Coordinates of C-alpha atoms and ligand atoms in Angstrom, one line a residue:
X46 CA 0.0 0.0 0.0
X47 CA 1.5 3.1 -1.0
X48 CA 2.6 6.1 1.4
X49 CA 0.8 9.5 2.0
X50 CA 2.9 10.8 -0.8
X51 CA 2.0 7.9 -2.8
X52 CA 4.7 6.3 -3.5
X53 CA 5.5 2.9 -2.5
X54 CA 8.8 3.7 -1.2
X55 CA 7.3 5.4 2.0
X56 CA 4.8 3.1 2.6
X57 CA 4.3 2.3 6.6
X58 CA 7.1 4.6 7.3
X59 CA 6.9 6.9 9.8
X60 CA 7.5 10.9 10.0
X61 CA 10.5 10.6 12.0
X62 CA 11.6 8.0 9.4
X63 CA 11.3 9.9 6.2
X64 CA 12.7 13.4 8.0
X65 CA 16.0 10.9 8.6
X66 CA 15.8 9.9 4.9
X67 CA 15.5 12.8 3.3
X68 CA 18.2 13.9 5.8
X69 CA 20.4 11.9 4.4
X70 CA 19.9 12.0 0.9
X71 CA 20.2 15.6 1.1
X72 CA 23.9 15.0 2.5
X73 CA 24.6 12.4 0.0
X74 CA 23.7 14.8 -2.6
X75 CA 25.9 17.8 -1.1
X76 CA 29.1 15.2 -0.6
X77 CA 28.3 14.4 -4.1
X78 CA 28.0 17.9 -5.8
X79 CA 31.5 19.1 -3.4
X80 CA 33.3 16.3 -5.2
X81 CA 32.1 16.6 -8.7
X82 CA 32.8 20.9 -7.8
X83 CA 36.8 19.7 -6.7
X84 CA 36.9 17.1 -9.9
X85 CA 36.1 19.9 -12.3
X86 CA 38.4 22.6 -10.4
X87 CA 41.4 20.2 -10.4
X88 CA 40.7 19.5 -14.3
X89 CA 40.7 23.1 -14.7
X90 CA 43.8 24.2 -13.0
X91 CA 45.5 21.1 -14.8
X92 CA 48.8 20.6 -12.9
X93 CA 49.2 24.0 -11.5
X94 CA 50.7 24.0 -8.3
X95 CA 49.4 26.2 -4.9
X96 CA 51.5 28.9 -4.5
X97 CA 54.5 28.6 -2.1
X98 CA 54.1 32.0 -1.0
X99 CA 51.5 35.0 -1.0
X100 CA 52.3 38.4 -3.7
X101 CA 52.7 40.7 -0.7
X102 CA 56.2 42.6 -0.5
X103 CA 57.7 44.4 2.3
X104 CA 56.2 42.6 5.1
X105 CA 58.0 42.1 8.4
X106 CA 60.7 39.7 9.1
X107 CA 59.1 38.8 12.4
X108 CA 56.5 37.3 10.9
X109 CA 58.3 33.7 10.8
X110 CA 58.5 33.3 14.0
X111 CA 55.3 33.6 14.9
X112 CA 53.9 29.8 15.4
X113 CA 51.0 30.8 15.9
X114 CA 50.6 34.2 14.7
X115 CA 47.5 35.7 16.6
X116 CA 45.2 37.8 14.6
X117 CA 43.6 39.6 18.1
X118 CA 40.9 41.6 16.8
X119 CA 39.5 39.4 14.4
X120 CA 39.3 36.5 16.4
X121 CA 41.7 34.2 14.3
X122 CA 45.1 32.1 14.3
X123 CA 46.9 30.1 12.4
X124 CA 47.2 27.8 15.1
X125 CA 43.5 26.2 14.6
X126 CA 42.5 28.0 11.6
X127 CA 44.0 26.8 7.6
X128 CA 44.5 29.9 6.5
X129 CA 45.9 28.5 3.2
X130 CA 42.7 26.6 2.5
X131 CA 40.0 29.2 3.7
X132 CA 41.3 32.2 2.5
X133 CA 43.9 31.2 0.0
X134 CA 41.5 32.1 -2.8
X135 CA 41.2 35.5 -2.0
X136 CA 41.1 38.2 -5.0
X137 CA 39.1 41.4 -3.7
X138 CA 38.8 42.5 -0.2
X139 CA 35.8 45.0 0.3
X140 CA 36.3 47.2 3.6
X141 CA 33.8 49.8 4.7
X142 CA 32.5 51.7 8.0
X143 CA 29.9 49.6 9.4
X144 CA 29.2 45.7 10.2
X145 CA 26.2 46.0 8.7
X146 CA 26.3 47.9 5.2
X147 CA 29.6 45.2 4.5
X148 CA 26.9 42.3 5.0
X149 CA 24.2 43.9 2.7
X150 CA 27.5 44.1 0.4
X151 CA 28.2 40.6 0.6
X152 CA 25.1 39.2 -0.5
X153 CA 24.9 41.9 -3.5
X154 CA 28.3 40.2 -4.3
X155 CA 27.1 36.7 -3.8
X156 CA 24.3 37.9 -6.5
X157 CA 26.6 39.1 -9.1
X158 CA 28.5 36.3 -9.2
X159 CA 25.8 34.0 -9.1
X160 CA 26.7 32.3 -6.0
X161 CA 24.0 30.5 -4.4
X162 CA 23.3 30.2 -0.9
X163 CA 21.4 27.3 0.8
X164 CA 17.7 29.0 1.9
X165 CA 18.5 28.0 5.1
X166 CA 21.7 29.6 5.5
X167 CA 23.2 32.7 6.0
X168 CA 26.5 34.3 5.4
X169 CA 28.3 34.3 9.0
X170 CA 30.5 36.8 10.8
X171 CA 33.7 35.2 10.6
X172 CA 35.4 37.7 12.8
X173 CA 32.7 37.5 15.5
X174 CA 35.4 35.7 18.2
X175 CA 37.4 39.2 17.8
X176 CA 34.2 41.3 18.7
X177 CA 35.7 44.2 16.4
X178 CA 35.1 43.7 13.0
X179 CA 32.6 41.8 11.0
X180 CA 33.9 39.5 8.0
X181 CA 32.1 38.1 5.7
X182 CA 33.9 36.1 3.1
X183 CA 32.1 34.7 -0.7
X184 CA 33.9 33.3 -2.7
X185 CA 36.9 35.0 -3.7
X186 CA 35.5 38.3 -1.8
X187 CA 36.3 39.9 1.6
X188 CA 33.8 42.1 2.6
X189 CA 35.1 43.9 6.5
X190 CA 34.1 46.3 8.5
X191 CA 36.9 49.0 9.5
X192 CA 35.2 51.3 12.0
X193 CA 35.9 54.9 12.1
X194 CA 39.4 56.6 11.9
X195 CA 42.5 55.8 11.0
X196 CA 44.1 53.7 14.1
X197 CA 40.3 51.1 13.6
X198 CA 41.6 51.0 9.5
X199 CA 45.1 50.7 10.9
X200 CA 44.7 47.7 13.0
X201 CA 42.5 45.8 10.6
X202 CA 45.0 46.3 7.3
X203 CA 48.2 44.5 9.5
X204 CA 45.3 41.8 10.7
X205 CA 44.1 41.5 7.0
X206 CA 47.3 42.1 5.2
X207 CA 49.5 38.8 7.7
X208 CA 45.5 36.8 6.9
X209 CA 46.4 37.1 3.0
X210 CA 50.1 36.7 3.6
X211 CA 49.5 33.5 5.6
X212 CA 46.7 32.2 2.8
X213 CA 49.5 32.9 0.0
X214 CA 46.9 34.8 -1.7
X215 CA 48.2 36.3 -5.0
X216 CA 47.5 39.9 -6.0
X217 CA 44.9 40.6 -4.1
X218 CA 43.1 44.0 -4.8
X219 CA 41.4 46.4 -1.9
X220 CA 38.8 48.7 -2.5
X221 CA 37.5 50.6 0.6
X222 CA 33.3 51.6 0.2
X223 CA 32.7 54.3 1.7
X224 CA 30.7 57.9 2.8
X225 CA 32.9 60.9 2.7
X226 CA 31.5 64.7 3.0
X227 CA 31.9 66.4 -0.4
X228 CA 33.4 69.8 -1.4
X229 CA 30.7 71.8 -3.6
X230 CA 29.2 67.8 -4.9
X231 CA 26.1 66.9 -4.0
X232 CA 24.6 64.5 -1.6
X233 CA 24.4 61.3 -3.8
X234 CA 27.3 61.8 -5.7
X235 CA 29.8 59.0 -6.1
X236 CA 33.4 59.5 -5.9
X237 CA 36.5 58.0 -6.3
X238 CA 40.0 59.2 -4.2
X239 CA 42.5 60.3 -7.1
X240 CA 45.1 61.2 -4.0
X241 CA 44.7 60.4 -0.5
X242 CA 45.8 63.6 1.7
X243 CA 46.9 64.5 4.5
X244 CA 45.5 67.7 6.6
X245 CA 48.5 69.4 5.5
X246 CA 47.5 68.9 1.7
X247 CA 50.5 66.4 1.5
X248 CA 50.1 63.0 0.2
X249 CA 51.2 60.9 3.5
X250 CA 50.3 59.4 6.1
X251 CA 52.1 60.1 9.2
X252 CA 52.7 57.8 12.1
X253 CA 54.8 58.4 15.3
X254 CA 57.4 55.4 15.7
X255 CA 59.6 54.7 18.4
X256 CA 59.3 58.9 19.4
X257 CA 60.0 59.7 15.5
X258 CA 57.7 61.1 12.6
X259 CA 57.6 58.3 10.0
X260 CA 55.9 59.5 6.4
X261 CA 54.6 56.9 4.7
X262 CA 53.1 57.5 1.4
X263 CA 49.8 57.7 0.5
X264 CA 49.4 57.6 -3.6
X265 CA 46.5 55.6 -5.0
X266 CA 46.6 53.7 -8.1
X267 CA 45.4 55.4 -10.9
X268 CA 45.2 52.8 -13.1
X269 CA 42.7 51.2 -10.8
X270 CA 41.2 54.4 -10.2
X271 CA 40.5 55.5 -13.8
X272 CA 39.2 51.9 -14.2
X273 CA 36.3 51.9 -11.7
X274 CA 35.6 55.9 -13.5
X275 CA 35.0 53.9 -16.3
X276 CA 32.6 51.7 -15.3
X277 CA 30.0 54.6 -14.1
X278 CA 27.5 54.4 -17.2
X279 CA 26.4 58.1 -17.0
X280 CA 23.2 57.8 -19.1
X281 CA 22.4 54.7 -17.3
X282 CA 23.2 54.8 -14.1
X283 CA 21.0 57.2 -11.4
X284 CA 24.0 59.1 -9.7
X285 CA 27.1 61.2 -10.9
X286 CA 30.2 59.2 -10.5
X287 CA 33.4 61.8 -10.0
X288 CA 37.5 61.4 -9.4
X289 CA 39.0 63.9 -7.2
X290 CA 41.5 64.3 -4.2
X291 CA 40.6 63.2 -0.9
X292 CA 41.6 65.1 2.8
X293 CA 41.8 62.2 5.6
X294 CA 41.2 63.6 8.9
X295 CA 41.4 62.6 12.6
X296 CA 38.3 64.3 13.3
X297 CA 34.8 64.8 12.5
X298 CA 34.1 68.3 13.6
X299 CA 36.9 70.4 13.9
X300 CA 39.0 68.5 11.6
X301 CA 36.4 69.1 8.9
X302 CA 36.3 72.5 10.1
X303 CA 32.1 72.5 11.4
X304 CA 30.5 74.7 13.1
X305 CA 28.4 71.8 14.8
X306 CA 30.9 70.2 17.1
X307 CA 30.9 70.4 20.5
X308 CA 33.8 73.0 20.1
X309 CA 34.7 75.4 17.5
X310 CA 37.1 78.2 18.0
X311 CA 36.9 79.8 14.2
X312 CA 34.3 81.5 12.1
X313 CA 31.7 80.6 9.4
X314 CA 33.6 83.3 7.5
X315 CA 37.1 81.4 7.7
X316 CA 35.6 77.7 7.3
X317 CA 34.3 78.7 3.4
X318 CA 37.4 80.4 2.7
X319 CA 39.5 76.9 3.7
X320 CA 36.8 75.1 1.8
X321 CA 37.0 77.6 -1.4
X322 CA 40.6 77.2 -1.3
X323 CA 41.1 73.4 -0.7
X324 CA 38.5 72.9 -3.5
X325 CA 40.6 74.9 -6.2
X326 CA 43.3 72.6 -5.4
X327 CA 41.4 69.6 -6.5
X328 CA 39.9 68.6 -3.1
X329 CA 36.5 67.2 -3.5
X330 CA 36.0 65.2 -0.5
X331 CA 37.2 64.6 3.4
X332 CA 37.1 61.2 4.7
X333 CA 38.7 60.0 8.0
X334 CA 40.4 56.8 6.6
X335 CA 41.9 56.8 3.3
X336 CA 45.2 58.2 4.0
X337 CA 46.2 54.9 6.5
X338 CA 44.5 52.8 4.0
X339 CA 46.5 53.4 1.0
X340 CA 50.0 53.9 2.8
X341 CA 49.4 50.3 4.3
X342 CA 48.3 48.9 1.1
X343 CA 51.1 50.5 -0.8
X344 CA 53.6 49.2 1.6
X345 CA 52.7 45.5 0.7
X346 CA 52.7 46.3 -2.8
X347 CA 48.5 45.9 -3.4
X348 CA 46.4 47.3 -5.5
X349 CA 43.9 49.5 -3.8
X350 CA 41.2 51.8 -4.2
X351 CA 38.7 54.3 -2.6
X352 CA 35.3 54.5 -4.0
X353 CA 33.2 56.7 -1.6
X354 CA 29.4 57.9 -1.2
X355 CA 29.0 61.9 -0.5
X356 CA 26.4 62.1 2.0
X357 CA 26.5 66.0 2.7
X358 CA 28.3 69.1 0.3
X359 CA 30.2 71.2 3.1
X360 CA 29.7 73.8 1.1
X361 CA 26.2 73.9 2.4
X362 CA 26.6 72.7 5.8
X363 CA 27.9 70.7 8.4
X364 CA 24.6 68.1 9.3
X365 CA 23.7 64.9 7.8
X366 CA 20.3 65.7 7.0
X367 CA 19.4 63.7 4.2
X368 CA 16.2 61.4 5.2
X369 CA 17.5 57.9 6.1
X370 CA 15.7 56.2 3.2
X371 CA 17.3 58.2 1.1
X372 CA 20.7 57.2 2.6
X373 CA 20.2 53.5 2.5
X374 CA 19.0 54.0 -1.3
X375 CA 22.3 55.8 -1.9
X376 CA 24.4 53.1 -0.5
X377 CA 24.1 51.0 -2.8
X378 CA 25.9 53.0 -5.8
X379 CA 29.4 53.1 -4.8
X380 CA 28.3 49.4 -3.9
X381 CA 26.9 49.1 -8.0
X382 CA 30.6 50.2 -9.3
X383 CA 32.9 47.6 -7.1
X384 CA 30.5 45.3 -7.8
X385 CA 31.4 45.8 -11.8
X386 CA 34.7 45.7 -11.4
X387 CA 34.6 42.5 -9.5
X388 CA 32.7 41.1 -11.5
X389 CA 34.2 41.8 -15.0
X390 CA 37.7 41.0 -13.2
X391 CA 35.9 37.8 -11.7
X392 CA 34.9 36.6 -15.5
X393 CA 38.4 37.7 -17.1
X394 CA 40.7 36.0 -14.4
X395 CA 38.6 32.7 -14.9
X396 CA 38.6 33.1 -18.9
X397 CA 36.1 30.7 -19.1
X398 CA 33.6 30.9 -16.4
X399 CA 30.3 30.5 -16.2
X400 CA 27.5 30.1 -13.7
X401 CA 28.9 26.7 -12.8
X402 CA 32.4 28.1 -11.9
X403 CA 30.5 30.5 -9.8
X404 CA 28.6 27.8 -8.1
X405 CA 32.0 25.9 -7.3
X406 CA 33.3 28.6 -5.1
X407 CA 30.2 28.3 -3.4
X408 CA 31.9 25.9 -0.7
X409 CA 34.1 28.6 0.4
X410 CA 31.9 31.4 0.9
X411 CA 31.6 30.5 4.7
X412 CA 28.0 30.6 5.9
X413 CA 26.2 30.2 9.3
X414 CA 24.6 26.6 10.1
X415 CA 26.9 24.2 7.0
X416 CA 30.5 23.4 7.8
X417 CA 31.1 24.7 4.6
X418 CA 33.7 27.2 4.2
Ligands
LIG530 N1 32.6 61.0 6.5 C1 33.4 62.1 6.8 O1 34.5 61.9 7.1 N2 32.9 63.3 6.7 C2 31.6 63.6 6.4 O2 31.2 64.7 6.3 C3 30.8 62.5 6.0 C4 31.3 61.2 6.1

């Protein structure tokens, strides 16, 4: 006699019975489909061999001896953790402000690429033991949170830049999503940092070592740069997308020269005149991490780049007063170039691909509830 579902493969079992069966044909299937993912990704790469060591340059000579080395604030070592085999197939790290806007950026990644995630499932926090950062990891993306400042950016690039090192990642490229205040651009605008400058107007960022002034430079790459410029489609997309300098500051208020700070010991007069004359030198936005970001890149030789959101024109005042809906709308278009350029880079570094290469990386996006990583 057949089952409730009608066939006659379920007949007389019970509930509990099928729930085990269908239990374990679902893992069967999974086991299957990770093994027929690692067949075709070893036919692929042929007999290429994993890197002995990660692209990075310059990095310290301490690093050796450090069995384990203990990534504190984001939670990690390489004492229980493979770095090699989690992250060794990182190409793009994302980094931006807040946990939150990095994990709405890692599912619009995990979209563009086609990955597919389990309904069940959802990406997980990998830095959670740290309680610092958040980072989410799909595929072949990074997606971190840096907090606010330079020293929060500053602790995260050595933590991130010894991960990759360890992983023997190869060439990875950074691209820090951000908000900025702009210099006569309006609220919506996206831009992308040409220079990252210091206070002083000078390209460096400046860090006080052992009681002395170290300079470290803080050029961008253009290349990359002019790149994402020229993936803004003007007559398609639904925002301006500009290049332009970029002042880093170690303040909000006073840095940025407001008039809405707790303090402010100058006038509205002489706060346009700065702004008049920083903007005829090219200025077009202040952030408060992009000169730490590229001067750490640069030093290990990556590839980065600064892509931010303008979410007030200083040139018209100090508040953030555009409605929050609006603001969650505009996050997404800095968000809508990276993701371009990831993908485009994605398709030409894998020649071939197509939405069944995408679905092989799938086992190392790491998400919450699967062992999967
Ligand atoms: N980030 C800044 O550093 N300044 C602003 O005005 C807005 C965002």
């Amino acid at each position: 006699m057949p089952g409730n579902c009608g066939c006659n493969t379920c007949a007389g079992a019970s509930p509990c019975e099928l729930n085990r069966d269908v239990c374990q044909l679902k893992e069967l299937v999974r086991s299957q489909g990770k093994q027929l993912g690692q067949l075709v990704r070893h036919m692929k790469m042929g007999c290429k061999k994993p890197p002995k060591e990660s692209t990075l340059k310059g990095l310290s000579p301490c690093l050796k001896c450090l069995q384990p080395d203990v990534l504190y604030h984001l939670g990690m070592d390489t004492a229980t953790m493979d770095f090699p085999k989690v992250f060794g197939d990182v190409r793009f790290v994302c980094m931006g402000g807040t946990a939150e806007r990095m994990e709405r950026f890692a599912y619009k990644i995990m979209k563009e690429l086609s990955l597919k995630l389990n309904p069940a499932t959802t990406l997980r926090n990998m830095a959670e033991p740290g309680h610092r950062y958040a980072l989410y990891k799909v595929g072949p993306v990074l997606c971190v949170s840096h907090g606010m400042g330079c020293p929060s950016i500053s602790i995260l690039l050595h933590e991130l830049i010894k991960m990759l090192h360890h992983a023997k990642c190869q060439d990875p490229v950074f691209i820090r999503i951000g908000t900025c205040g702009g210099i006569g651009i309006e609220p919506g605008t996206v831009v992308i940092s040409s220079e990252a400058l210091d206070g002083m107007l000078n390209p460096y960022y400046e860090l006080i070592v052992q009681g002395k002034v170290v300079l470290y430079s803080s050029k961008l790459d253009q290349c990359l740069a002019n790149e994402l410029l020229s993936l803004a489609i003007p007559c398609e997309d639904e925002f301006c997308t500009i290049i332009g300098k970029t002042i880093c500051t170690n303040d909000f208020y006073e840095g940025q020269t407001r008039l809405d700070g707790a303090f402010c010991d100058y006038t509205n007069q002489s706060k346009t005149a700065y702004l008049q004359s920083v903007q005829c030198q090219g200025v077009v936005n202040f952030d408060m991490e992009s000169t730490a970001f590229a001067a750490l890149t640069n030093r290990a030789s990556i590839r980065s780049a600064i892509v931010s959101l303008c979410i007030v024109n200083r040139m018209e005042g100090d508040q953030i007063l555009s409605p929050p809906e609006c603001l969650s709308e505009w996050e997404k278009r800095p968000q809508v170039l990276v993701a371009r350029y990831i993908r485009k880079e994605f398709l030409k570094r894998d020649d071939d691909s197509d939405t069944e290469v995408y679905d092989e990386v799938c086992p190392s996006a790491c998400l919450e509830g699967d062992k999967a990583i």
